[in-house]
Coordinates of C-alpha atoms and ligand atoms in Angstrom, one line a residue:
X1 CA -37.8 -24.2 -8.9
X2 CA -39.4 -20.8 -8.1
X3 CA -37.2 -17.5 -8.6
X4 CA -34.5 -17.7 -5.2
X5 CA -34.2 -13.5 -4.9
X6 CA -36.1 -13.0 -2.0
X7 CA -35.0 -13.4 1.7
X8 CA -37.6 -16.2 2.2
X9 CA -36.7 -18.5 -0.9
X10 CA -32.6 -18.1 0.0
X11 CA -33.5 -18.7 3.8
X12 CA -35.2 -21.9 2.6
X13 CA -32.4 -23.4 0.3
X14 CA -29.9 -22.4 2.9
X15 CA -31.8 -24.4 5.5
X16 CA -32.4 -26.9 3.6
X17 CA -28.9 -28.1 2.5
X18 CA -27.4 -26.8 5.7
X19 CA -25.4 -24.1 4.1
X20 CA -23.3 -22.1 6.0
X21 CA -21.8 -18.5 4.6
X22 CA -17.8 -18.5 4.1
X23 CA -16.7 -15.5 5.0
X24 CA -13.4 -15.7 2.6
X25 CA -15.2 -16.3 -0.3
X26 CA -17.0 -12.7 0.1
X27 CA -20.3 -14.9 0.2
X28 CA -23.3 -12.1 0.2
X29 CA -25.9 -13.3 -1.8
X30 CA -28.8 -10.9 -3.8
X31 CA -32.3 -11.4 -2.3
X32 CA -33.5 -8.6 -4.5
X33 CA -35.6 -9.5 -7.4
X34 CA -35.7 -5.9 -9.1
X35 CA -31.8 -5.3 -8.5
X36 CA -31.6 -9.0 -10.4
X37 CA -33.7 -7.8 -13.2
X38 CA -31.7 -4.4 -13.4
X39 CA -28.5 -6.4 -13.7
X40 CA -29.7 -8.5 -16.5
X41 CA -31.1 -5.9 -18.4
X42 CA -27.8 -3.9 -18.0
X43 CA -25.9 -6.7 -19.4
X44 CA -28.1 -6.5 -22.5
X45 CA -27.8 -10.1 -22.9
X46 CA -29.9 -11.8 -25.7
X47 CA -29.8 -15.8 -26.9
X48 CA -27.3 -15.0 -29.1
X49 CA -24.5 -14.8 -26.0
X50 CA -22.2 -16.7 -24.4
X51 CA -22.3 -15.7 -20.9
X52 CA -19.6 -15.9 -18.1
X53 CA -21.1 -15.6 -14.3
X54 CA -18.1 -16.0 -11.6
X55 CA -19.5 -16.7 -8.5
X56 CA -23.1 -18.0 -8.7
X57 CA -23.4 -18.7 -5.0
X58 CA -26.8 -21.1 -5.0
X59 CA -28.0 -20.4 -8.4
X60 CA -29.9 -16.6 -7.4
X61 CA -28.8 -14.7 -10.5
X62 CA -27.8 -17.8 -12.6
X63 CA -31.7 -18.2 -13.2
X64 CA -32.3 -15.0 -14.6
X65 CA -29.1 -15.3 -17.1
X66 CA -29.9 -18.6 -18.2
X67 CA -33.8 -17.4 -19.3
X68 CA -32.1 -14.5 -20.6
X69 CA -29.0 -16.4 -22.4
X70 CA -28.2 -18.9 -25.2
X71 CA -25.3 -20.8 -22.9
X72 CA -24.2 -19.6 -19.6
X73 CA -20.8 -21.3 -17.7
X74 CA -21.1 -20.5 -13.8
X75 CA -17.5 -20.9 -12.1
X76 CA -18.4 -21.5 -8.6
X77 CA -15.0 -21.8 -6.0
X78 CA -17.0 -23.2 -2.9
X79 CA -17.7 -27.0 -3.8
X80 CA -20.4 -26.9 -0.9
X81 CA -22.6 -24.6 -3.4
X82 CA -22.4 -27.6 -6.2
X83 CA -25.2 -29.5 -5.0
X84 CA -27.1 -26.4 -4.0
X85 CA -26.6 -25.5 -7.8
X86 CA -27.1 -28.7 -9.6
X87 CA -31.0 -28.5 -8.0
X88 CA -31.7 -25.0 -8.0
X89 CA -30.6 -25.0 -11.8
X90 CA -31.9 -28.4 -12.8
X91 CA -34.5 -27.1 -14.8
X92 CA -32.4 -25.1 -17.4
X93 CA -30.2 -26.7 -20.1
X94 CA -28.0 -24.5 -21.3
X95 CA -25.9 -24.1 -17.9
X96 CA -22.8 -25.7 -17.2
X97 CA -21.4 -25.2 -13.6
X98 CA -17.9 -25.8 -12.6
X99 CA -16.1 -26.0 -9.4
X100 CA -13.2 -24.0 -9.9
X101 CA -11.3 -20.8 -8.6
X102 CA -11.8 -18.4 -11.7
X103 CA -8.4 -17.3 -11.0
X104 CA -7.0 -20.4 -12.4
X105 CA -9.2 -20.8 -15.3
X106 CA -8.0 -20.4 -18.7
X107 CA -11.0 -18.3 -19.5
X108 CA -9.0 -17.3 -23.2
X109 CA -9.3 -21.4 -23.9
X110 CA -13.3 -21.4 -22.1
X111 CA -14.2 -18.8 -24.6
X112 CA -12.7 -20.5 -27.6
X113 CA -14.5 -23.8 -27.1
X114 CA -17.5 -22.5 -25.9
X115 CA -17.8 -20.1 -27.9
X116 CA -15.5 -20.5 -31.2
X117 CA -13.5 -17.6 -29.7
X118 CA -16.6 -15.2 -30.6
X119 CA -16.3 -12.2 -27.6
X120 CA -18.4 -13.2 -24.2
X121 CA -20.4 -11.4 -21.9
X122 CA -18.7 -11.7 -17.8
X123 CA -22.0 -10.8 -15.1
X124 CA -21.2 -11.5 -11.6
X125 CA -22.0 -10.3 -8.3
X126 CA -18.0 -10.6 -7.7
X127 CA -16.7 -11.5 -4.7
X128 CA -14.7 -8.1 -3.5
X129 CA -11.4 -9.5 -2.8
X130 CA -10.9 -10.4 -6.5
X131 CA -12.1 -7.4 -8.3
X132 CA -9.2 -5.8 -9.1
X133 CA -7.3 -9.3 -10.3
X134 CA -10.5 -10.7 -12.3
X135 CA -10.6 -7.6 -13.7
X136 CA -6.7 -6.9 -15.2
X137 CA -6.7 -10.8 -15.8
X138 CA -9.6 -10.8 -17.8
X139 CA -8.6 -7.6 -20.2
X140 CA -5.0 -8.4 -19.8
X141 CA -4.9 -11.4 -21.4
X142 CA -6.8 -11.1 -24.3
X143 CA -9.8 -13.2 -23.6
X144 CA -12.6 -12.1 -26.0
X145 CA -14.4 -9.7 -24.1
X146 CA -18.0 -7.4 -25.4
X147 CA -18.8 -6.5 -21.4
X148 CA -18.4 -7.2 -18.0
X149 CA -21.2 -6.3 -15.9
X150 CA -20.4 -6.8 -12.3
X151 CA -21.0 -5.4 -8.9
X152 CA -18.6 -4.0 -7.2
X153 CA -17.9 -2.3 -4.1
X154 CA -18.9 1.6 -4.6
X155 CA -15.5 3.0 -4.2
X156 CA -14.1 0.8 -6.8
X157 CA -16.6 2.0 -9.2
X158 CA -15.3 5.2 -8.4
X159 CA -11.9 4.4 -8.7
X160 CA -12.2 2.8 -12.2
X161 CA -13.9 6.7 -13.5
X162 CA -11.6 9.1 -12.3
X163 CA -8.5 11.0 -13.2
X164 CA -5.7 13.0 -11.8
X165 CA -6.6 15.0 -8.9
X166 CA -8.8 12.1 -7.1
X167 CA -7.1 10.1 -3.9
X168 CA -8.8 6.9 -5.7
X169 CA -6.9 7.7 -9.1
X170 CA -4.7 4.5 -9.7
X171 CA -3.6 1.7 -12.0
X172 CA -7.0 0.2 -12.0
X173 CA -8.4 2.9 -13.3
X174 CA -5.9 3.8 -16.1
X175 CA -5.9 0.0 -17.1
X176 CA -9.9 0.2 -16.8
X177 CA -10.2 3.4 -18.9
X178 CA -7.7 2.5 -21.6
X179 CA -9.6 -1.4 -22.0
X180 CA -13.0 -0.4 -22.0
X181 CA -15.6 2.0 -21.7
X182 CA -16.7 2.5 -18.0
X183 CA -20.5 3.2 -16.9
X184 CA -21.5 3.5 -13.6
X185 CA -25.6 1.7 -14.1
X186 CA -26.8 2.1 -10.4
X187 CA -25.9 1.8 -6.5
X188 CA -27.2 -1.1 -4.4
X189 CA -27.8 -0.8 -1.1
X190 CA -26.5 -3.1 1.5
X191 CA -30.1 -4.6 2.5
X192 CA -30.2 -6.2 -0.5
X193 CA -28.0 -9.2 0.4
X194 CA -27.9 -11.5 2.9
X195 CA -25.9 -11.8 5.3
X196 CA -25.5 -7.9 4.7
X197 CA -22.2 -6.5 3.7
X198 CA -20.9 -3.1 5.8
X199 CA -19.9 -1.5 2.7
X200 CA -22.2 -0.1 -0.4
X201 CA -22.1 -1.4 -3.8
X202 CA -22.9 -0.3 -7.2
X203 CA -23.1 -2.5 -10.6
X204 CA -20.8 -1.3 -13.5
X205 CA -20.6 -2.3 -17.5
X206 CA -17.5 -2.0 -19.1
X207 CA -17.7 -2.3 -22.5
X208 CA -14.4 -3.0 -24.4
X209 CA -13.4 -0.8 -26.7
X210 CA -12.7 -2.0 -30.2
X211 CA -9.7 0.3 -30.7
X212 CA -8.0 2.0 -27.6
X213 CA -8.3 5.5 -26.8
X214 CA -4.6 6.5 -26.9
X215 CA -1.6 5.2 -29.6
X216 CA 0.8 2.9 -27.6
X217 CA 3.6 1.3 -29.0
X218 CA 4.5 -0.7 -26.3
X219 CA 1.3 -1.8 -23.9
X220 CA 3.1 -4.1 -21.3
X221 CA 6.0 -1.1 -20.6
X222 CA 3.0 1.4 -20.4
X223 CA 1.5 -0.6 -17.6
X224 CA 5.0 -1.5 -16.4
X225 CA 5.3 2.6 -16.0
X226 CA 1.7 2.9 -14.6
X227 CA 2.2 0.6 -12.1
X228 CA 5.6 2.0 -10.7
X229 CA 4.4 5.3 -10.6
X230 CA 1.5 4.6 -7.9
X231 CA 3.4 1.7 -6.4
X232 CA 5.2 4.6 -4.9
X233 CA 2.9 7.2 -5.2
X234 CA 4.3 10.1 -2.7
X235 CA 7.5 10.2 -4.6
X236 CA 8.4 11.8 -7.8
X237 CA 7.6 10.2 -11.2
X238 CA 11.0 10.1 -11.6
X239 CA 11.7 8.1 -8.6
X240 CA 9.4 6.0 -8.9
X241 CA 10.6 4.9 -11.9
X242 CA 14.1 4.6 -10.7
X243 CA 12.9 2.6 -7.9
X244 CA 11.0 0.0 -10.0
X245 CA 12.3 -3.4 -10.2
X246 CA 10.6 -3.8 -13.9
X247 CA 11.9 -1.0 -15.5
X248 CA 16.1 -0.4 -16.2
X249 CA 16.6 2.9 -17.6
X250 CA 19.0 5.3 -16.2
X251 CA 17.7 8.9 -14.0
X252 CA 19.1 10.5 -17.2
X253 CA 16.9 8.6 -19.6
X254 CA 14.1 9.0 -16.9
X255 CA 14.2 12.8 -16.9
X256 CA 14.9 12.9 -20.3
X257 CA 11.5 11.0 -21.1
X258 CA 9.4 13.3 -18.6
X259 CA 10.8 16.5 -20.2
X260 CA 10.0 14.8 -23.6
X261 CA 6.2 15.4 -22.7
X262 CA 6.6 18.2 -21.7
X263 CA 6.8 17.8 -17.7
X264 CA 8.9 19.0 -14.9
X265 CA 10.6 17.0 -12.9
X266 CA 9.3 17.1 -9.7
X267 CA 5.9 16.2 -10.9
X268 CA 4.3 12.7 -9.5
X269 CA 3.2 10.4 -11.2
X270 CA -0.7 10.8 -10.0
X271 CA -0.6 14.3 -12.0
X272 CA -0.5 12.1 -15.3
X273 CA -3.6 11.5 -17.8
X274 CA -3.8 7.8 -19.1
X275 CA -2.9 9.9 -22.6
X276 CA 0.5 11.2 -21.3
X277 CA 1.2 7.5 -20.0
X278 CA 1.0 6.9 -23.1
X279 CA 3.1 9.5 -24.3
X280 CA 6.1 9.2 -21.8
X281 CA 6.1 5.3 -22.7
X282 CA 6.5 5.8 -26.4
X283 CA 8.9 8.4 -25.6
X284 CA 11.0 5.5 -23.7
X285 CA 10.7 3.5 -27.1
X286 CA 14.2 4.9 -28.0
X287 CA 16.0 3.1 -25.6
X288 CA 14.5 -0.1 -26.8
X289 CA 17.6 -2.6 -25.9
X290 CA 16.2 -1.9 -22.2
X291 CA 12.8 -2.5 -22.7
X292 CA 12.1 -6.5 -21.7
Ligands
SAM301 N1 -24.1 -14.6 -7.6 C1 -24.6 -14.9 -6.2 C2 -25.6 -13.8 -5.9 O1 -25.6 -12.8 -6.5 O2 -26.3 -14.0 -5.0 C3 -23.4 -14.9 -5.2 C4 -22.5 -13.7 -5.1 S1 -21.4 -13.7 -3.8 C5 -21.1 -12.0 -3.6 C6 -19.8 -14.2 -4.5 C7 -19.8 -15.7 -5.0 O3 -18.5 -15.9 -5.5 C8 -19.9 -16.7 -3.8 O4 -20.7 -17.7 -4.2 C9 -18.4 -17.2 -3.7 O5 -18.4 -18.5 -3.1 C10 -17.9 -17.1 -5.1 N2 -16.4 -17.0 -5.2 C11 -15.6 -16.4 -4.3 N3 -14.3 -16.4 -4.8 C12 -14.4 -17.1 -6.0 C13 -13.4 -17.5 -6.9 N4 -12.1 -17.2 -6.7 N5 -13.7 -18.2 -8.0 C14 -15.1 -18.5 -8.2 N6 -16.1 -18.1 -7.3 C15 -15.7 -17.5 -6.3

């Protein structure tokens, strides 16, 4: 099977199984040979790796990982691609596709049979919908991670690199920026797929860090803290906090905590670095019993 990123090889395994594009499934497919390449090359995959690709649609960027790879497992939700896959992919043998919702796979348990728990590599051309969710579920729970190299819509790649100050400043990037490393590689422009997309996208790498940038004794009440803070983001840190149906400490204890870093009251939540998130949850440590 010849390479499928250009407009007239997809056009010709879409006719020729029929395929029609689900909307819901964020189906825009690369017909882009050099923003292929560029991905690969970002994910600095050798045949040493294990790789992960969510979403390989009919097999496009699939080829390139499985020259470039020593195993590659494509989770693919749409069982009308299966087919599709099982001929555009016959000729490598270190590919194993499944038809599942990556959402509901215990990638933890995929990397320690595939892989004897050694830390994978995740590439995809991700669906936008589940960006954010792929993303916290795949650092959150402790699946053996070196990278993920994924496109994303451009504003989420700006979202995961900045800090206080920015309208796109939010838990994904604080959970981003204290998990891994974040590097935006390049933008893609929307020609590149078909059908074409109305937004812009760009591909990231985020490279787990092998210690975390700030000392946290407790990481879920961090996040607990991070995410009440922006679920209510035009209040007061304080309030927020007071408001959140995961955390039970008192205003007191609240205020006391923010004026243990230093803060006044009336600041927001958005004002705060990922470093004094860090600070204001060790500073809740002392009222432990509270903590669940
Ligand atoms: N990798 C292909 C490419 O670059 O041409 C296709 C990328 S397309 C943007 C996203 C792919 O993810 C589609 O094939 C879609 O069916 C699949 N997908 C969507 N939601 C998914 C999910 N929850 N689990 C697994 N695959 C999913």
């Amino acid at each position: 099977m010849a390479y499928l990123g250009s407009p007239s090889a997809t056009k010709e395994v879409i006719n020729k199984y029929r395929f029609a594009f689900q909307k819901k499934y964020g189906q825009n497919f690369l017909i882009d040979s050099n923003v292929l390449k560029s991905i690969v090359d970002a994910a600095e995959i050798t045949k040493d790796d294990f790789v992960l690709e969510i979403g390989p649609g009919i097999g496009t960027m699939t080829q390139y990982l499985c020259e470039a790879a020593g195993q590659v497992v494509a989770v693919e939700i749409d069982r009308m691609l299966i087919p599709i896959l099982q001929d555009t992919l016959s000729e490598y043998d270190n590919v194993e596709i499944m038809n599942q919702d990556v959402l509901k796979v215990d990638i933890k348990s995929l990397a320690q049979q595939k892989n004897g728990g050694k830390p994978i590599k995740v590439v995809a051309n991700l669906p936008y919908y589940i960006t954010t969710p792929i993303i916290m579920s795949l650092f959150e729970s402790e699946v053996p991670i070196e990278s993920i190299t994924i496109m994303v819509q451009k504003e989420v790649a700006d979202r995961m690199q900045t800090g206080p100050g920015s309208k796109d400043y939010g838990a994904l990037s604080l959970a981003v920026q204290y998990y891994a490393e974040v590097k935006v590689m390049f933008h893609v422009s929307a020609s590149c797929f078909m059908p074409k997309p109305n937004v812009d996208s760009a591909v990231i790498k985020l490279t787990r860090h092998t210690r975390p940038p700030v000392e946290v004794q407790n990481e879920k009440l961090m996040f607990q803290i991070i995410r009440a803070s922006f679920n209510q983001r035009r209040k007061t840190l304080v309030n927020g906090l007071k408001n959140s149906m995961e955390l039970n400490f008192s205003k007191d204890e609240i205020v006391e905590a923010v004026h243990g870093i230093g803060k006044a009251e009336t600041i927001r939540g958005e004002a705060l670095t990922l470093e004094e998130f860090a600070e204001l949850s060790n500073q809740f440590m002392k009222y432990q019993n509270q903590i669940s």
